[in-house]
C-alpha atoms as one frame of an Amber mdcrd trajectory, in Angstrom:
protein
  -2.901 -37.346  24.631  -0.604 -34.822  23.058   0.147 -31.512  24.879   1.740
 -29.854  21.835   0.489 -26.379  21.045  -2.504 -26.582  18.702  -4.001 -24.069
  16.308  -6.973 -22.438  17.925  -8.110 -19.600  20.129  -4.923 -18.595  22.117
  -3.651 -15.252  22.991  -0.243 -13.599  23.654   0.749 -10.441  25.472   4.146
  -9.021  24.789   5.569  -6.247  26.858   8.445  -4.471  25.279  11.152  -2.676
  27.208  13.841  -0.431  25.853  15.088   0.227  22.266  13.775   0.019  18.751
  15.573  -3.198  18.280  13.367  -4.713  20.955  10.252  -3.290  19.262  11.370
  -4.992  16.007  12.027  -8.266  17.920   8.597  -8.070  19.569   6.861  -7.679
  16.233   8.779 -10.672  14.858   7.804 -12.839  17.812   4.221 -12.024  17.256
   4.659 -13.053  13.582   6.082 -16.387  14.684   3.206 -17.037  16.932   0.440
 -16.362  14.509   0.676 -19.727  12.675   0.230 -21.440  16.134  -3.078 -19.633
  16.554  -1.917 -16.845  18.945  -3.848 -13.611  18.669  -2.740 -10.442  20.503
  -4.169  -9.879  23.966  -4.743  -6.251  25.198  -3.828  -7.126  28.860  -1.473
  -9.802  30.368  -4.277 -11.354  32.567  -6.125 -12.190  29.375  -3.301 -13.993
  27.770  -2.231 -17.685  27.567   1.378 -16.620  26.817   3.048 -13.572  28.249
   6.526 -12.487  26.944   8.579  -9.803  28.674  11.018  -8.597  26.046  13.522
  -6.973  28.248  16.255  -4.398  28.088  19.389  -4.408  30.242  20.701  -0.875
  29.618  19.069   1.294  32.285  19.498   1.144  36.119  17.616  -1.512  37.953
  16.373  -3.037  34.717  16.492  -6.606  36.041  14.539  -5.516  39.228  11.781
  -4.031  37.097  11.462  -7.344  35.331  11.260  -9.297  38.603   8.582  -6.962
  39.813   6.561  -7.588  36.619   7.032 -11.373  37.084   5.639 -10.993  40.612
   2.424  -9.297  39.150   2.249 -12.102  36.551   2.596 -14.778  39.161  -0.761
 -13.721  40.686  -2.440 -13.867  37.238  -0.943 -17.247  36.596  -2.203 -18.539
  40.005  -5.710 -17.159  39.285  -5.790 -18.902  35.942  -4.727 -22.142  37.510
  -7.672 -21.981  39.980  -9.959 -21.630  36.945  -8.398 -24.579  35.304  -6.511
 -22.480  32.746  -2.767 -22.040  32.106  -0.386 -19.150  31.533   2.984 -19.452
  30.137   5.594 -16.829  31.164   8.613 -16.130  29.055  11.452 -13.718  29.678
  13.180 -12.665  26.370  15.675 -10.031  25.387  18.867  -8.739  27.075  18.018
  -9.434  30.677  17.301 -13.022  29.689  20.708 -13.103  28.005  22.536 -11.586
  30.880  20.847 -13.233  33.791  19.311 -16.375  32.336  20.339 -18.908  34.977
  19.399 -16.524  37.890  15.969 -15.955  36.413  15.260 -19.719  36.303  16.364
 -19.961  39.949  14.929 -16.855  41.361  11.586 -16.809  39.463  10.325 -20.416
  39.315   6.968 -19.235  37.658   8.977 -18.308  34.583   8.612 -21.124  32.062
  11.035 -19.920  29.429  14.139 -17.698  29.221  14.999 -16.764  25.685  17.955
 -14.663  24.604  17.614 -12.057  21.839  19.273 -14.422  19.342  17.072 -17.412
  20.099  13.527 -16.116  19.740  13.179 -17.668  16.307  12.824 -20.989  18.187
   9.710 -19.837  20.035   7.476 -22.466  18.449   9.948 -25.339  19.421  10.379
 -23.883  22.926   6.655 -23.576  23.453   6.236 -27.234  22.463   8.932 -28.265
  25.031   7.236 -26.118  27.682   3.956 -27.714  26.940   5.385 -31.212  27.386
   6.629 -29.953  30.773  10.269 -30.934  30.126  11.372 -28.524  32.841  12.352
 -24.843  32.580  13.521 -23.733  29.125  16.812 -21.756  28.882  17.978 -20.713
  25.408  20.608 -17.894  25.142  22.936 -19.097  22.368  24.201 -16.495  19.846
  23.319 -17.329  16.274  22.119 -14.124  14.596  22.005 -15.180  10.856  20.204
 -18.385  11.848  17.619 -16.461  13.639  16.857 -14.138  10.636  16.870 -17.078
   8.246  14.267 -18.839  10.411  11.746 -15.883  10.685   8.467 -16.052   8.632
   7.350 -13.293   6.202   6.224 -10.191   8.059   2.644  -9.067   8.353   2.513
  -5.249   7.961  -0.432  -2.978   8.379   1.079   0.607   8.408   3.324   2.901
   6.268   6.379   2.629   8.512   8.478  -0.281   9.656  11.679  -1.246  11.306
  14.209  -3.418   9.541  17.096  -4.970  11.509  20.267  -5.068   9.409  22.975
  -5.431  12.043  23.245  -6.750  15.614  25.880  -6.773  18.372  28.805  -4.536
  19.141  32.568  -4.754  19.110  33.308  -1.427  20.736  33.158  -2.405  24.348
  32.384   0.953  25.758  33.065   0.691  29.476  29.530   1.631  30.507  27.682
  -0.699  28.169  26.333  -4.244  28.402  25.421  -4.622  24.734  28.545  -6.690
  23.791  27.632  -9.085  26.491  23.945  -9.432  25.825  23.822  -9.118  21.987
  27.228 -10.498  21.083  29.804  -9.416  18.468  28.856  -7.227  15.481  27.076
  -9.295  12.850  25.704  -7.932   9.525  22.681  -9.495   7.754  23.237 -10.317
   4.147  22.614  -7.727   1.401  20.215 -10.242  -0.247  18.118 -10.800   2.873
  17.907  -7.014   3.534  16.862  -6.160  -0.047  14.320  -9.001  -0.042  12.685
  -7.877   3.191  12.682  -4.208   2.142  11.076  -5.100  -1.195   8.434  -7.196
   0.672   7.673  -4.255   3.011   7.301  -1.869   0.113   4.938  -4.256  -1.691
   2.922  -4.400   1.562   2.466  -0.600   1.440   5.293   0.533   3.681   6.586
   3.924   2.599   9.324   4.419   5.226  11.730   1.938   6.727  14.235   2.500
   9.597  17.285   0.406   9.417  18.306  -0.785  12.863  21.509  -1.962  14.499
  23.317  -1.523  17.766  25.904   0.060  15.537  23.960   0.235  12.332  26.718
   2.139  10.341  29.104  -0.831  11.061  27.036  -2.749   8.577  29.025  -4.451
   5.793  27.754  -6.687   2.931  29.118  -8.582   0.094  27.780  -7.706  -3.342
  27.305 -10.220  -6.199  29.855  -8.609  -8.394  32.503  -9.118  -5.654  33.767
  -6.849  -2.902  31.918  -5.294  -0.049  29.796  -2.215   0.509  28.775  -0.244
   3.675  25.662   1.426   4.863  25.818   4.439   2.527  25.837   2.061  -0.605
  23.137  -0.094   1.028  20.814   3.028   1.418  21.381   4.011  -2.172  20.438
   0.447  -3.286  17.258   0.399  -1.069  16.336   3.830  -2.432  15.802   2.226
  -5.839  12.923  -0.055  -4.528   9.686   1.153  -6.045   7.172   2.415  -3.459
   9.782   3.003  -0.791   9.932   6.808  -0.106  11.852   7.335   2.987  14.905
   5.687   4.609  16.229   6.182   8.157  18.897   4.400  10.209  19.850   4.229
  13.931  21.882   3.964  16.036  25.155   5.062  14.563  28.614   5.154  16.142
  30.976   8.089  15.350  33.827   5.632  14.611  31.880   4.122  11.830  30.679
   7.280  10.010  32.581   6.953   6.749  32.874   9.278   3.785  30.480   7.075
   1.722  27.681   7.357   4.257  28.193  11.108   4.646  28.003  11.478   0.847
  24.792   9.302   0.694  23.247  11.586   3.331  24.020  14.566   1.057  23.011
  13.039  -2.344  20.155  10.579  -1.814  16.876  12.369  -1.353  15.095   9.299
   0.166  17.553   9.436   3.061  15.852  11.602   5.669  17.810  14.516   7.071
  18.004  13.195  10.605  21.052  11.591  12.255  21.212  10.002  15.670  24.929
  10.063  16.542  25.684   9.467  20.250  28.688  11.216  21.767  28.018  10.467
  25.487  30.374  13.170  26.894  32.310  16.245  25.892  35.429  15.678  27.958
  38.266  13.897  26.281  39.339  12.346  29.545  35.843  10.912  30.152  35.594
   9.775  26.526  38.901   7.884  26.945  37.654   6.241  30.223  34.466   5.244
  28.373  36.598   3.681  25.656  34.731   5.617  22.896  37.670   5.764  20.571
  37.163   9.352  19.597  37.771  12.806  21.068  35.331  15.767  21.374  37.231
  17.444  18.502  36.846  14.351  16.397  33.127  14.405  16.939  32.568  18.126
  16.307  34.659  17.739  13.142  32.504  14.874  12.011  29.412  16.932  12.601
  30.825  19.689  10.460  31.444  17.259   7.567  27.897  15.932   7.915  26.435
  19.418   7.897  28.532  20.435   4.908  27.150  17.486   2.968  23.498  18.006
   4.233  22.908  21.559   5.634  19.379  20.805   6.804  20.336  17.805   8.896
  18.669  17.443  12.366  21.011  15.920  14.928  20.137  13.706  17.786  22.437
  12.393  20.358  22.924  10.397  23.678  24.561  11.715  26.785  25.680  10.157
  30.144  26.361  12.361  33.100  28.190  11.273  36.266  30.466   8.711  34.675
  33.005   7.533  37.300  35.605  10.236  37.794  33.602  13.001  36.027  34.570
  16.326  37.589  32.670  19.590  37.298  35.124  20.658  34.570  34.450  17.472
  32.650  30.743  18.138  32.804  31.244  21.715  31.674  32.967  20.363  28.666
  29.859  18.344  27.782  27.771  21.430  28.040  30.203  23.295  25.777  29.940
  20.582  23.201  26.203  20.571  23.243  26.291  24.318  22.756  28.693  24.026
  19.809  26.734  21.249  18.055  23.120  22.257  18.633  20.664  19.291  18.849
  17.188  18.831  17.547  16.569  16.045  20.066  18.596  14.026  22.497  18.510
  11.343  25.150  20.350  11.993  28.421  20.754   9.796  31.419  22.604   9.502
  34.745  25.345   6.848  34.770  24.183   3.668  36.361  26.390   0.681  37.097
  25.777  -2.330  34.930  27.036  -5.576  36.481  29.949  -7.120  34.473  30.984
  -3.886  32.860  34.313  -2.279  33.547  32.677   0.998  34.561  30.883  -0.700
  37.438  34.281  -1.325  39.085  35.891   1.948  38.499  36.905   4.258  41.459
  35.477   7.763  42.061  31.854   6.913  41.524  29.906  10.189  41.320  27.415
  10.797  44.133  23.717  10.637  43.179  22.853  14.300  44.193  25.640  15.474
  41.892  24.389  13.369  39.040  20.861  14.733  39.504  22.109  18.344  39.474
  24.168  17.782  36.283  21.457  15.841  34.555  18.935  18.718  35.250  21.340
  21.311  33.782  22.074  19.259  30.726  18.422  18.478  30.069  17.478  22.217
  30.377  20.011  23.032  27.695  18.886  20.152  25.438  15.184  21.090  25.877
  15.968  24.728  24.902  17.690  23.494  21.727  14.814  21.251  20.887  12.274
  23.962  21.300  14.343  26.367  19.169  14.618  23.685  16.453  10.848  23.037
  16.390  10.061  26.743  16.542  12.180  27.296  13.446   9.833  25.085  11.477
   6.907  27.683  11.996   5.587  28.676   8.701   7.530  26.141   6.714   5.874
  23.575   4.445   7.140  20.021   5.294   6.278  16.795   3.593   4.534  14.753
   6.244   3.998  10.978   6.209   0.575  10.351   7.592   0.682   7.351   9.903
  -2.411   7.049  12.036  -5.654   8.692  13.278  -5.480  11.270  15.979  -7.644
  11.580  19.059  -9.943  14.112  17.416 -12.349  13.737  14.511 -10.660  14.145
  11.116  -7.315  14.369  12.810  -4.271  12.522  11.488  -0.761  12.178  12.957
   2.323  11.990  10.816   6.064  12.544  10.825   8.140  15.248   9.398  11.463
  14.431   7.722  13.101  15.469  11.024  11.035  12.736  12.876   8.847  15.291
  14.596   5.175  14.269  15.225   2.815  16.530  13.169  -0.882  16.823  13.952
  -3.265  18.094  11.238  -6.775  17.831   9.907  -7.046  15.537   6.920  -9.379
  12.716   5.701  -8.522   9.093   6.604  -8.134   8.271   2.934  -4.806  10.121
   3.097  -3.310   7.669   5.692  -0.150   6.165   4.405   0.509   9.103   2.004
   2.988  11.895   2.108   1.302  15.307   2.078   2.724  18.846   2.236   1.643
  20.595   5.447   2.359  24.166   6.591   3.529  24.221  10.194   1.389  26.585
  12.259   1.994  25.554  15.821   4.484  24.121  18.257   3.818  22.198  21.510
   6.378  20.485  23.738   5.959  17.136  22.028   4.593  17.852  18.496   3.986
  20.202  15.682   0.528  21.336  14.475  -0.016  22.008  10.770  -2.500  22.224
   7.946  -2.540  20.640   4.496  -1.194  22.890   1.760  -3.825  23.334  -0.994
  -2.986  22.941  -4.670  -1.393  26.123  -5.860  -0.624  27.482  -2.407   2.966
  28.878  -2.204   5.442  26.903  -0.212   7.655  28.432   2.405
């Protein structure tokens, strides 16, 4: 009697950790499993298959995964008592970095799947069902992965679209080059095809994803090669597509063509996430960032000259090995000079296998805590000021989903702010002008602009 997976009533629960790339990967895994009869479960104990799509960036990331596996072990044992089965899979960057250790340390895990191998899920499930032993698949083959994925099933006005994976920068604090591999760009043809399919499915806004998304390069049919700026211009020509975003960018890959596109293409949203990590040249060199603080500020000046209404977002790490109080003050000075609409900031944490983990002069945790609190207070003030500056303005809002209250819809401004307003559900998926009338710590409040009402 065959133990191959059969079409039928099966369920999958996917827990996603970390970045937007992982969110995209989780969506694609769900798409792969639908033809096998897997519906989405709302809780892990209800699922026949549980996938932990992991992130390896933050401190103790692997330990959090092992804790979750411990909880799943109890669910798996309970199902076994009831004559049922649960398959546990660990996917993503922890799987890539610690695959062999996971299979040894967590025997209840049936499959370990790296981020470049999840397109083989149906095959790996079949192997697991035949009980061929533990499955470990962590090979790098990015283009093969994308070529093997099925058409996407979309049900909303926004979507992620991965165009680039991996990183060649080798920042000394970062594990991405070791877990996602070298920089690889998807083909122009594949990206345009997927973007067109998304637009036909009703998607109004796409966010182009990559570890270093602005490192994307693609060959064009007429010969030669284009970069991200030209790609965005081509995608802007797709009928039905109204908004384009991209993340995450690296300062070393912000070229003139991309800056010009930000200034000239109206479908490119005025929002740029451009991590700097630190404001001290000495620390930037130790991080192997490949730019100085002056380089970064000059780059921001060029972007703002092209797109004066740009909203800036950044990433910051405090307490990198050897960081002095003077180095940290330089970071605060850079933040004051640039002015951010939003930002992500973290204490440095050692990532096994990275050069930073072995550097001398590791900063004490209490000092990291104090510096992070000061930095976040500054960034929070800048974010509040940026949001408060929207008061009274009329912004085009893409209405994405119902709110918690009757007749409330939630959308996004061009600056990626969440906007709550009263509107009929028939407007879901459309872009509507809204006058901003309130600011909360996490969102804006607004009201629809009636026909003929003057815009601010």
